[in-house]
Tab-separated table of N, CA and C in Angstrom:
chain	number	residue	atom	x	y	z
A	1	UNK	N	-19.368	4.557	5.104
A	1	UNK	CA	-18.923	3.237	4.675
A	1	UNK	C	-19.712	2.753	3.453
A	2	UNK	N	-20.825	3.178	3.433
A	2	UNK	CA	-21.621	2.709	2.331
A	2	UNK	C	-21.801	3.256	0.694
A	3	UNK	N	-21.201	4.390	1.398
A	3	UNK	CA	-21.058	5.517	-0.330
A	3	UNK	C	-19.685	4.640	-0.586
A	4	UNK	N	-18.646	4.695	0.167
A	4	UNK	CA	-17.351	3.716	0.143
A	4	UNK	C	-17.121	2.726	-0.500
A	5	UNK	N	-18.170	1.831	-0.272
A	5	UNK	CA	-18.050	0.659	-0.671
A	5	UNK	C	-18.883	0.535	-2.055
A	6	UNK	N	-19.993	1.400	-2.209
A	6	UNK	CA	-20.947	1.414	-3.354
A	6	UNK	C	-19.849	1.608	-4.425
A	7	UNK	N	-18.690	2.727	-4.010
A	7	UNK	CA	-18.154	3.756	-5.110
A	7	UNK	C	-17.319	2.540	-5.612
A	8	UNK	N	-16.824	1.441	-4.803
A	8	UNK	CA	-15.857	0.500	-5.187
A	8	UNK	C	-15.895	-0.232	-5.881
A	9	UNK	N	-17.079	-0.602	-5.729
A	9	UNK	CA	-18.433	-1.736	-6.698
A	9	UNK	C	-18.012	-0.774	-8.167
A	10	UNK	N	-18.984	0.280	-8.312
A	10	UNK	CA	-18.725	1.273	-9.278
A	10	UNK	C	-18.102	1.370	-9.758
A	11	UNK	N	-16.513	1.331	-9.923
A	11	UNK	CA	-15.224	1.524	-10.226
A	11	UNK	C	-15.105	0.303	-10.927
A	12	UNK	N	-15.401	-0.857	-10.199
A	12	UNK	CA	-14.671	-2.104	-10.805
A	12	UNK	C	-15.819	-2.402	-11.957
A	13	UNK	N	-16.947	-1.537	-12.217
A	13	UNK	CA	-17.697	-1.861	-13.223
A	13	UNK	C	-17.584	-0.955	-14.534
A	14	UNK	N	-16.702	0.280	-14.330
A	14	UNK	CA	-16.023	1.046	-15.173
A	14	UNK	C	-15.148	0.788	-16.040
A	15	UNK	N	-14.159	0.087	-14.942
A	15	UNK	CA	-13.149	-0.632	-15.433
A	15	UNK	C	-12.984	-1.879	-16.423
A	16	UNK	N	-14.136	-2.036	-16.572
A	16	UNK	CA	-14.644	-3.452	-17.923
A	16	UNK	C	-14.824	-2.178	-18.975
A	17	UNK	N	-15.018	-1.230	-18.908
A	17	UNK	CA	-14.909	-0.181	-20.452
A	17	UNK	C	-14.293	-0.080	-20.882
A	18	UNK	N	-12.814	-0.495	-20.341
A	18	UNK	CA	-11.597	-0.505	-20.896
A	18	UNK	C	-10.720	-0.165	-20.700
A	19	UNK	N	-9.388	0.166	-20.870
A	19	UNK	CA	-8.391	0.833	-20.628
A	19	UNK	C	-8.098	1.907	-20.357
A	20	UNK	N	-8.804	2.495	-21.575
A	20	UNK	CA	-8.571	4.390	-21.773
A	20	UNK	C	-9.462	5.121	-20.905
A	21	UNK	N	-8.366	5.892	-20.330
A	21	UNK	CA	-8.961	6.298	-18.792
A	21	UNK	C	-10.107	7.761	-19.022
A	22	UNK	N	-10.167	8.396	-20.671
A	22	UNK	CA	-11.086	8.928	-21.354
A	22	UNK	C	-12.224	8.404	-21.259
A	23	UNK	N	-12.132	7.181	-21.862
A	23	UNK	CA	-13.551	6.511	-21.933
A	23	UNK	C	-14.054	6.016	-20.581
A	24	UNK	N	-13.147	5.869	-19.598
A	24	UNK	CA	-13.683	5.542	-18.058
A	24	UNK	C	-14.706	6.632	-17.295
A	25	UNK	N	-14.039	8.111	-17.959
A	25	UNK	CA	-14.651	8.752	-17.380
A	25	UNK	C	-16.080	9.257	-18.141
A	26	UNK	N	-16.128	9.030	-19.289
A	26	UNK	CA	-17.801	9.034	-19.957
A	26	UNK	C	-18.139	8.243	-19.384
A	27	UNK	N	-18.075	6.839	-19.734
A	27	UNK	CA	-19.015	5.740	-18.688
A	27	UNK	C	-19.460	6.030	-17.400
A	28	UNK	N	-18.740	6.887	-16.666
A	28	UNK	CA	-18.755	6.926	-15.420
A	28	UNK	C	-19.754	8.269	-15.371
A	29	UNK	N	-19.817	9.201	-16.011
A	29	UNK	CA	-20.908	10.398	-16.009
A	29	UNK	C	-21.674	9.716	-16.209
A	30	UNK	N	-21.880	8.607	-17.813
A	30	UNK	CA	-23.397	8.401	-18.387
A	30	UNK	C	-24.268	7.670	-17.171
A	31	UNK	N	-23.255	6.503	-16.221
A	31	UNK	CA	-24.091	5.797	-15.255
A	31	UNK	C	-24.385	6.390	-13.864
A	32	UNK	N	-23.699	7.616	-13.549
A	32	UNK	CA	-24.305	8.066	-12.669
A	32	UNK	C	-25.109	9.616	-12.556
A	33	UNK	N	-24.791	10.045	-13.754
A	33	UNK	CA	-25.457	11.036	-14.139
A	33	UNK	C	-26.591	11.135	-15.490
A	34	UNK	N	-26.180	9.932	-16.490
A	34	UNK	CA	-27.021	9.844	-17.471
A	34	UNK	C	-26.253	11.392	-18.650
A	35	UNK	N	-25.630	11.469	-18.447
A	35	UNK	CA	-24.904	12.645	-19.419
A	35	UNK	C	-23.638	12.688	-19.346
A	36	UNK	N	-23.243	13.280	-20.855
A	36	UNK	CA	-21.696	13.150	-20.976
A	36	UNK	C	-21.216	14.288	-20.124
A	37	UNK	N	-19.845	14.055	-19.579
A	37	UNK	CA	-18.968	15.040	-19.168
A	37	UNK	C	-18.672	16.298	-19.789
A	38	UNK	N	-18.734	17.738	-19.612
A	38	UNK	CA	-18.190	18.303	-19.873
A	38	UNK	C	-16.937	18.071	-20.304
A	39	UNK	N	-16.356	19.112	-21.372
A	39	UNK	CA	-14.995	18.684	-21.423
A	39	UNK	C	-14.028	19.357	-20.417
A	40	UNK	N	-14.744	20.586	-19.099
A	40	UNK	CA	-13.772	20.562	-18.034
A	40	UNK	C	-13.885	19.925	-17.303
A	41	UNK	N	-15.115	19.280	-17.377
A	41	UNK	CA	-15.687	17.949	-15.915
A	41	UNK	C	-14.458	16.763	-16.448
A	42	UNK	N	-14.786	16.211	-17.842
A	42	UNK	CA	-13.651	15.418	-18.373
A	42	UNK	C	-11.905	15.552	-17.770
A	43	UNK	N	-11.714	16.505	-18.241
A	43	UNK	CA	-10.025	17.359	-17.697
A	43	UNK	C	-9.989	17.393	-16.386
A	44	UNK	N	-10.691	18.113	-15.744
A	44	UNK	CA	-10.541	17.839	-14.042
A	44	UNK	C	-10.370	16.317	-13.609
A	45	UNK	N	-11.333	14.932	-13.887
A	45	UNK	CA	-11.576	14.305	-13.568
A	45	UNK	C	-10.686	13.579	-13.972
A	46	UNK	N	-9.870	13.406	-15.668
A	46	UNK	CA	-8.644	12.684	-15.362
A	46	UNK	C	-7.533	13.420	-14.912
A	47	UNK	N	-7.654	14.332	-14.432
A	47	UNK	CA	-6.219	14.865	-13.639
A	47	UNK	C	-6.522	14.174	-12.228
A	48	UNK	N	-7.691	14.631	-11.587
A	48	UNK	CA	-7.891	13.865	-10.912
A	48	UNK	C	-7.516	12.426	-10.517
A	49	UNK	N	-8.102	11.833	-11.315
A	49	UNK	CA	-7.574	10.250	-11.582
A	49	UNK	C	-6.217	10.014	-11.896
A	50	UNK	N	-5.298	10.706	-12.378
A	50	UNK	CA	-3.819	10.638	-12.673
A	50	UNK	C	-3.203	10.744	-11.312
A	51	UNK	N	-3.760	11.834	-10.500
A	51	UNK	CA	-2.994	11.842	-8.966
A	51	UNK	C	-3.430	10.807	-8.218
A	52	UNK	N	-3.832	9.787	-8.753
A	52	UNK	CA	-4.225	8.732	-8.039
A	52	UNK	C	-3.119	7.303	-7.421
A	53	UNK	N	-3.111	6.540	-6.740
A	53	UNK	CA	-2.137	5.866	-7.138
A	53	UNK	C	-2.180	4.267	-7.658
A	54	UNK	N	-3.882	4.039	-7.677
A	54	UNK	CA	-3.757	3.049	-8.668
A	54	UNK	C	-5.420	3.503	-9.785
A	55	UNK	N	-5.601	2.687	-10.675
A	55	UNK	CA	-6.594	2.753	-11.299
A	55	UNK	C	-8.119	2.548	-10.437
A	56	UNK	N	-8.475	1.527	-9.654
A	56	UNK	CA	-9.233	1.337	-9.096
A	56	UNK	C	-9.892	2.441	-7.711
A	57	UNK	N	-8.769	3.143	-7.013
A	57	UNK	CA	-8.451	3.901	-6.382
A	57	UNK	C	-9.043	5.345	-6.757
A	58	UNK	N	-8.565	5.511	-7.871
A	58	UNK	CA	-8.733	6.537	-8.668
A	58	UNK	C	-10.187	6.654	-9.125
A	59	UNK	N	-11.044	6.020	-9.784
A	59	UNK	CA	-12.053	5.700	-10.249
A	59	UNK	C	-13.457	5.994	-8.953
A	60	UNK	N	-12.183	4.401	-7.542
A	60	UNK	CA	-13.345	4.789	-6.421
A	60	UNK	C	-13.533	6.410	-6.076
A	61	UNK	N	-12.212	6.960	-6.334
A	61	UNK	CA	-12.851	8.725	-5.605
A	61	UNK	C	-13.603	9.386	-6.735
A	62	UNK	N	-13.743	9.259	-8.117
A	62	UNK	CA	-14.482	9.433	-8.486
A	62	UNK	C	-15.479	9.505	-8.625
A	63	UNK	N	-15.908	8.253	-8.363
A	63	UNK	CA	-17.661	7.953	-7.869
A	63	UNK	C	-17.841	8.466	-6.929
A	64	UNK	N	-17.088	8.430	-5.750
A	64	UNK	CA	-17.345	9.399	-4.527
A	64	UNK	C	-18.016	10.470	-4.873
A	65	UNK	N	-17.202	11.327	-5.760
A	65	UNK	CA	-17.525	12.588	-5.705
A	65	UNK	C	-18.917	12.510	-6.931
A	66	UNK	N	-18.738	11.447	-7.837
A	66	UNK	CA	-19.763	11.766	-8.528
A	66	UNK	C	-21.381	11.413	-7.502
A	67	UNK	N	-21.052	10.895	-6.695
A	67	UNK	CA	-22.781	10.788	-5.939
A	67	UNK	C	-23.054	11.382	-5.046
A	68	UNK	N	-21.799	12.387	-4.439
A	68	UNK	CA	-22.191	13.430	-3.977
A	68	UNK	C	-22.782	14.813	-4.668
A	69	UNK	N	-22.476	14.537	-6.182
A	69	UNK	CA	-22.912	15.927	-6.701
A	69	UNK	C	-24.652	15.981	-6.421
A	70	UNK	N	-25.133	17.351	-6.222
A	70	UNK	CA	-26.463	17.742	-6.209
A	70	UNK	C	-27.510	17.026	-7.481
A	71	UNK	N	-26.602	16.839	-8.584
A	71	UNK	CA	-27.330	16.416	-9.849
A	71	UNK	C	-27.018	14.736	-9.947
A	72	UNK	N	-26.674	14.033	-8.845
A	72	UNK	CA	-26.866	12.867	-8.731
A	72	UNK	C	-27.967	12.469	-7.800
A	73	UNK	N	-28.259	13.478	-6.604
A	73	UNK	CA	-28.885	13.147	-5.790
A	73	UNK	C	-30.056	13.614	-6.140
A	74	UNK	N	-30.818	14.894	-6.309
A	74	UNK	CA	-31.801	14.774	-6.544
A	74	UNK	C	-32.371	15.150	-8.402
A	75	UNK	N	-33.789	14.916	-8.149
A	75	UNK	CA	-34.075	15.291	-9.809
A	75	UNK	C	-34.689	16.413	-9.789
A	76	UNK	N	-34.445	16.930	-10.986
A	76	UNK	CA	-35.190	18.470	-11.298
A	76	UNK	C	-36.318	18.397	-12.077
């Protein structure tokens, strides 16, 4: 419930970057990873987000998955 609700928070603070669902997803690496997206991390992630069925929705599973990655959780 709490990654859930964090990721939701997250999303709706993406979503002030703007429209372009490109630039949603840099913002969204730089703040939870501190680095830009690959450009297949990029491509996956708005396909991803396209099978979504709204913007907010889309974004929240994003963050999901972005704070589950290993390189969110710990440091090297």
């Amino acid at each position: 419930d709490f990654t859930h609700r964090e990721a939701r928070h997250f999303a709706e603070r993406i979503l002030r970057a703007g429209a372009d669902p490109s630039r949603r997803v840099e913002e969204a690496f730089w703040l939870a990873l501190g680095r830009e997206p690959s450009s297949k991390e990029k491509r996956q992630a708005l396909k991803f987000m396209r099978e979504s069925t709204n913007p907010v929705e889309g974004l929240t599973q994003l963050a999901v998955v972005l704070f589950n990655l290993n390189e969110f959780l710990y440091l090297e």
